[in-house]
Amino acid sequence: MMGQHRRLDAPASNADLTTGLDTFYLLFAGALVFLMQAGFAMLCAGSVRAKNVKNIMLKNILDACGGAVGFYLFGYAVAYGTSDKDYEDADATFIGDTNYWAMYNLHDTDYISWFFQFAFAATAATIVAGTVAERCKMAAYVCYSLFLTAFVYPIVVHTIWDTAGFLSAFNANDPLLGIGMVDFAGSGVVHMTGGATALVAAIILGPRTGRFYDSDGNPLDEPAEFQPHSVALQVLGTFILWFGWYGFNPGSTLAISPNGYPEIAALCAVTTTLAAACGCVSALVINYLVTLGGTGEGVYDLTMAMNGALSGLVGITAGCSTVQPWAAVCIGLIAGPVYIGASKTLVSLKIDDAVDAIPVHFANGAWGCIAVAIFADPELVEAAYGTKTGGILYGDVDLLGCEFAGVFFIIGWVAMLMTPFFIVLKTIGWFRVDALEEEVGLDISHHGGAAYDLTGPRKEDVEELVAQRSTKHGKVEAPSEA
């Protein structure tokens, strides 16, 4: 029974057409965001060694599955669940109230909102997959994915995006410092949350065997480099992620029909493109100059180019609707060195991140939030949020306090919950695989065999084939010289 919907043969009103247009827009944008799961899967699969490809691919699939279940049962209610009270007269809350547990009381017109928000939750969860690759147990990964999407991430969403969040710029009652935290599409909410979780996990889990220490536990003079097994998959994943970002950022308008929304969405697409391009170029050039100065031979590093582009994308996500295109160029150019600096800092601290997700998502997620406080244009902030407040370059400083408050809240909240969570998993033996299993590879030790069949023909068969062809066609002798 479909309920009391309009008859399919009845004429559509203007309101019906507007609702349909906005629903389709959000459906399309949400599908692009969900496609980013494929991007993460390809990027991670290409970045790990061939002996762990099946494992990392399955974890990426389980991110989407665990994210769907966790967000359905608890996550959406924690993030957006409300009673019937009027938010304009209500105080800010820390958690959603009574509705939407397992979609209880969720009206069918809000299903599209659940779908779009689920795609974001799954993105936050999958950021950790690459960081802990090649050594994390499957059970730990499933537990973490459910916990993050059901409670940890939704609290951040409620705090910064919900109209009752105490840091939210959408809080009509009493936003922080009169504006609240501006994070339009989730540099902090999505990427910092996932990146901070990845950082905690990497510290507690420890590095891959042989990365920083030899077999006797002695520190290596230089960290071992584990080369990616497929740069083609890495590049494919990067492009898919970039493509998906056009749903991530412009789609965060949540509608396209209201007056002014198309212009905001278009601006988001432009700033997203420019920041990604400039992040790629800055990381590539800076790394080239560093290697040129260090060894006399400059290196055009593909990994730097890819992660530089992703860093630019993460960095612009918070301010994609509130900064001018020239500012997006600046944000992207700075995102490159932020990534390089954070990556080298992790190595110096002997924190092993198999795909550099922490520098990309955590470090540049924080940079993206701070960049809003520097570059936000008051006119654009007013168009997107209804409050005419700008960044430092426009003479306003209140936004800086709001952005730092949000950054520190995310770090504190994630560290407070995920640190004991991962410690418990490690204590009960659910977190890290056995050393021999890690050395053999998780595909063989956990998934029934290697991802690639690299066995060639038997030597005897090859010799038999050569003999048959020699007998059938005869031997070809070189002509004698007359």
JSON list of C-alpha atoms in Angstrom, two decimals, residues 265-349:
[
{"chain": "A", "resi": 265, "resn": "ALA", "atom": "CA", "xyz": [25.55, 24.86, -6.51]},
{"chain": "A", "resi": 266, "resn": "ALA", "atom": "CA", "xyz": [27.36, 26.24, -9.57]},
{"chain": "A", "resi": 267, "resn": "LEU", "atom": "CA", "xyz": [29.82, 28.12, -7.37]},
{"chain": "A", "resi": 268, "resn": "CYS", "atom": "CA", "xyz": [30.50, 24.91, -5.45]},
{"chain": "A", "resi": 269, "resn": "ALA", "atom": "CA", "xyz": [31.33, 23.12, -8.69]},
{"chain": "A", "resi": 270, "resn": "VAL", "atom": "CA", "xyz": [33.76, 25.85, -9.74]},
{"chain": "A", "resi": 271, "resn": "THR", "atom": "CA", "xyz": [35.55, 26.13, -6.40]},
{"chain": "A", "resi": 272, "resn": "THR", "atom": "CA", "xyz": [35.76, 22.34, -6.13]},
{"chain": "A", "resi": 273, "resn": "THR", "atom": "CA", "xyz": [37.42, 22.08, -9.53]},
{"chain": "A", "resi": 274, "resn": "LEU", "atom": "CA", "xyz": [39.93, 24.85, -8.91]},
{"chain": "A", "resi": 275, "resn": "ALA", "atom": "CA", "xyz": [40.97, 23.64, -5.45]},
{"chain": "A", "resi": 276, "resn": "ALA", "atom": "CA", "xyz": [41.53, 20.08, -6.69]},
{"chain": "A", "resi": 277, "resn": "ALA", "atom": "CA", "xyz": [43.62, 21.24, -9.65]},
{"chain": "A", "resi": 278, "resn": "CYS", "atom": "CA", "xyz": [45.74, 23.59, -7.57]},
{"chain": "A", "resi": 279, "resn": "GLY", "atom": "CA", "xyz": [46.24, 21.03, -4.81]},
{"chain": "A", "resi": 280, "resn": "CYS", "atom": "CA", "xyz": [47.54, 18.55, -7.36]},
{"chain": "A", "resi": 281, "resn": "VAL", "atom": "CA", "xyz": [49.95, 21.05, -8.93]},
{"chain": "A", "resi": 282, "resn": "SER", "atom": "CA", "xyz": [51.27, 22.42, -5.63]},
{"chain": "A", "resi": 283, "resn": "ALA", "atom": "CA", "xyz": [51.98, 18.98, -4.13]},
{"chain": "A", "resi": 284, "resn": "LEU", "atom": "CA", "xyz": [53.64, 17.78, -7.34]},
{"chain": "A", "resi": 285, "resn": "VAL", "atom": "CA", "xyz": [55.83, 20.87, -7.75]},
{"chain": "A", "resi": 286, "resn": "ILE", "atom": "CA", "xyz": [56.84, 21.14, -4.10]},
{"chain": "A", "resi": 287, "resn": "ASN", "atom": "CA", "xyz": [57.82, 17.47, -3.97]},
{"chain": "A", "resi": 288, "resn": "TYR", "atom": "CA", "xyz": [59.78, 17.91, -7.21]},
{"chain": "A", "resi": 289, "resn": "LEU", "atom": "CA", "xyz": [61.70, 20.83, -5.76]},
{"chain": "A", "resi": 290, "resn": "VAL", "atom": "CA", "xyz": [62.37, 19.00, -2.49]},
{"chain": "A", "resi": 291, "resn": "THR", "atom": "CA", "xyz": [63.74, 15.92, -4.27]},
{"chain": "A", "resi": 292, "resn": "LEU", "atom": "CA", "xyz": [65.72, 18.13, -6.66]},
{"chain": "A", "resi": 293, "resn": "GLY", "atom": "CA", "xyz": [67.35, 19.93, -3.75]},
{"chain": "A", "resi": 294, "resn": "GLY", "atom": "CA", "xyz": [67.98, 16.74, -1.81]},
{"chain": "A", "resi": 295, "resn": "THR", "atom": "CA", "xyz": [69.35, 14.42, -4.49]},
{"chain": "A", "resi": 296, "resn": "GLY", "atom": "CA", "xyz": [69.93, 16.68, -7.45]},
{"chain": "A", "resi": 297, "resn": "GLU", "atom": "CA", "xyz": [67.36, 14.70, -9.41]},
{"chain": "A", "resi": 298, "resn": "GLY", "atom": "CA", "xyz": [63.78, 15.98, -9.31]},
{"chain": "A", "resi": 299, "resn": "VAL", "atom": "CA", "xyz": [60.98, 13.41, -9.19]},
{"chain": "A", "resi": 300, "resn": "TYR", "atom": "CA", "xyz": [57.51, 13.89, -10.65]},
{"chain": "A", "resi": 301, "resn": "ASP", "atom": "CA", "xyz": [55.75, 11.72, -8.06]},
{"chain": "A", "resi": 302, "resn": "LEU", "atom": "CA", "xyz": [52.36, 10.39, -9.15]},
{"chain": "A", "resi": 303, "resn": "THR", "atom": "CA", "xyz": [51.30, 9.74, -5.56]},
{"chain": "A", "resi": 304, "resn": "MET", "atom": "CA", "xyz": [51.94, 13.36, -4.69]},
{"chain": "A", "resi": 305, "resn": "ALA", "atom": "CA", "xyz": [49.82, 14.51, -7.63]},
{"chain": "A", "resi": 306, "resn": "MET", "atom": "CA", "xyz": [46.91, 12.23, -6.71]},
{"chain": "A", "resi": 307, "resn": "ASN", "atom": "CA", "xyz": [46.92, 12.95, -3.00]},
{"chain": "A", "resi": 308, "resn": "GLY", "atom": "CA", "xyz": [47.48, 16.64, -3.68]},
{"chain": "A", "resi": 309, "resn": "ALA", "atom": "CA", "xyz": [44.28, 16.72, -5.75]},
{"chain": "A", "resi": 310, "resn": "LEU", "atom": "CA", "xyz": [42.36, 14.87, -3.03]},
{"chain": "A", "resi": 311, "resn": "SER", "atom": "CA", "xyz": [43.79, 17.25, -0.43]},
{"chain": "A", "resi": 312, "resn": "GLY", "atom": "CA", "xyz": [42.52, 20.21, -2.42]},
{"chain": "A", "resi": 313, "resn": "LEU", "atom": "CA", "xyz": [39.09, 18.59, -2.62]},
{"chain": "A", "resi": 314, "resn": "VAL", "atom": "CA", "xyz": [38.99, 18.00, 1.13]},
{"chain": "A", "resi": 315, "resn": "GLY", "atom": "CA", "xyz": [40.26, 21.52, 1.82]},
{"chain": "A", "resi": 316, "resn": "ILE", "atom": "CA", "xyz": [37.56, 23.24, -0.24]},
{"chain": "A", "resi": 317, "resn": "THR", "atom": "CA", "xyz": [34.66, 21.14, 1.05]},
{"chain": "A", "resi": 318, "resn": "ALA", "atom": "CA", "xyz": [33.91, 23.37, 4.05]},
{"chain": "A", "resi": 319, "resn": "GLY", "atom": "CA", "xyz": [33.96, 26.64, 2.15]},
{"chain": "A", "resi": 320, "resn": "CYS", "atom": "CA", "xyz": [32.92, 25.61, -1.36]},
{"chain": "A", "resi": 321, "resn": "SER", "atom": "CA", "xyz": [29.78, 27.78, -1.17]},
{"chain": "A", "resi": 322, "resn": "THR", "atom": "CA", "xyz": [31.26, 30.73, 0.73]},
{"chain": "A", "resi": 323, "resn": "VAL", "atom": "CA", "xyz": [34.57, 31.57, -0.98]},
{"chain": "A", "resi": 324, "resn": "GLN", "atom": "CA", "xyz": [35.31, 33.21, -4.30]},
{"chain": "A", "resi": 325, "resn": "PRO", "atom": "CA", "xyz": [37.05, 31.23, -7.07]},
{"chain": "A", "resi": 326, "resn": "TRP", "atom": "CA", "xyz": [40.36, 33.03, -6.46]},
{"chain": "A", "resi": 327, "resn": "ALA", "atom": "CA", "xyz": [40.18, 31.95, -2.83]},
{"chain": "A", "resi": 328, "resn": "ALA", "atom": "CA", "xyz": [39.61, 28.34, -3.92]},
{"chain": "A", "resi": 329, "resn": "VAL", "atom": "CA", "xyz": [42.88, 28.58, -5.86]},
{"chain": "A", "resi": 330, "resn": "CYS", "atom": "CA", "xyz": [44.66, 29.73, -2.68]},
{"chain": "A", "resi": 331, "resn": "ILE", "atom": "CA", "xyz": [43.04, 26.99, -0.59]},
{"chain": "A", "resi": 332, "resn": "GLY", "atom": "CA", "xyz": [44.15, 24.35, -3.08]},
{"chain": "A", "resi": 333, "resn": "LEU", "atom": "CA", "xyz": [47.69, 25.69, -3.34]},
{"chain": "A", "resi": 334, "resn": "ILE", "atom": "CA", "xyz": [48.04, 25.54, 0.45]},
{"chain": "A", "resi": 335, "resn": "ALA", "atom": "CA", "xyz": [46.43, 22.09, 0.67]},
{"chain": "A", "resi": 336, "resn": "GLY", "atom": "CA", "xyz": [49.38, 20.57, -1.20]},
{"chain": "A", "resi": 337, "resn": "PRO", "atom": "CA", "xyz": [52.08, 21.53, 1.32]},
{"chain": "A", "resi": 338, "resn": "VAL", "atom": "CA", "xyz": [49.70, 20.75, 4.21]},
{"chain": "A", "resi": 339, "resn": "TYR", "atom": "CA", "xyz": [49.46, 17.21, 2.87]},
{"chain": "A", "resi": 340, "resn": "ILE", "atom": "CA", "xyz": [53.22, 16.86, 2.37]},
{"chain": "A", "resi": 341, "resn": "GLY", "atom": "CA", "xyz": [54.02, 18.24, 5.82]},
{"chain": "A", "resi": 342, "resn": "ALA", "atom": "CA", "xyz": [51.48, 16.02, 7.55]},
{"chain": "A", "resi": 343, "resn": "SER", "atom": "CA", "xyz": [52.67, 12.94, 5.65]},
{"chain": "A", "resi": 344, "resn": "LYS", "atom": "CA", "xyz": [56.30, 13.50, 6.62]},
{"chain": "A", "resi": 345, "resn": "THR", "atom": "CA", "xyz": [55.27, 14.19, 10.22]},
{"chain": "A", "resi": 346, "resn": "LEU", "atom": "CA", "xyz": [53.52, 10.81, 10.43]},
{"chain": "A", "resi": 347, "resn": "VAL", "atom": "CA", "xyz": [56.63, 9.05, 9.14]},
{"chain": "A", "resi": 348, "resn": "SER", "atom": "CA", "xyz": [58.84, 10.87, 11.63]},
{"chain": "A", "resi": 349, "resn": "LEU", "atom": "CA", "xyz": [56.51, 9.74, 14.43]}
]
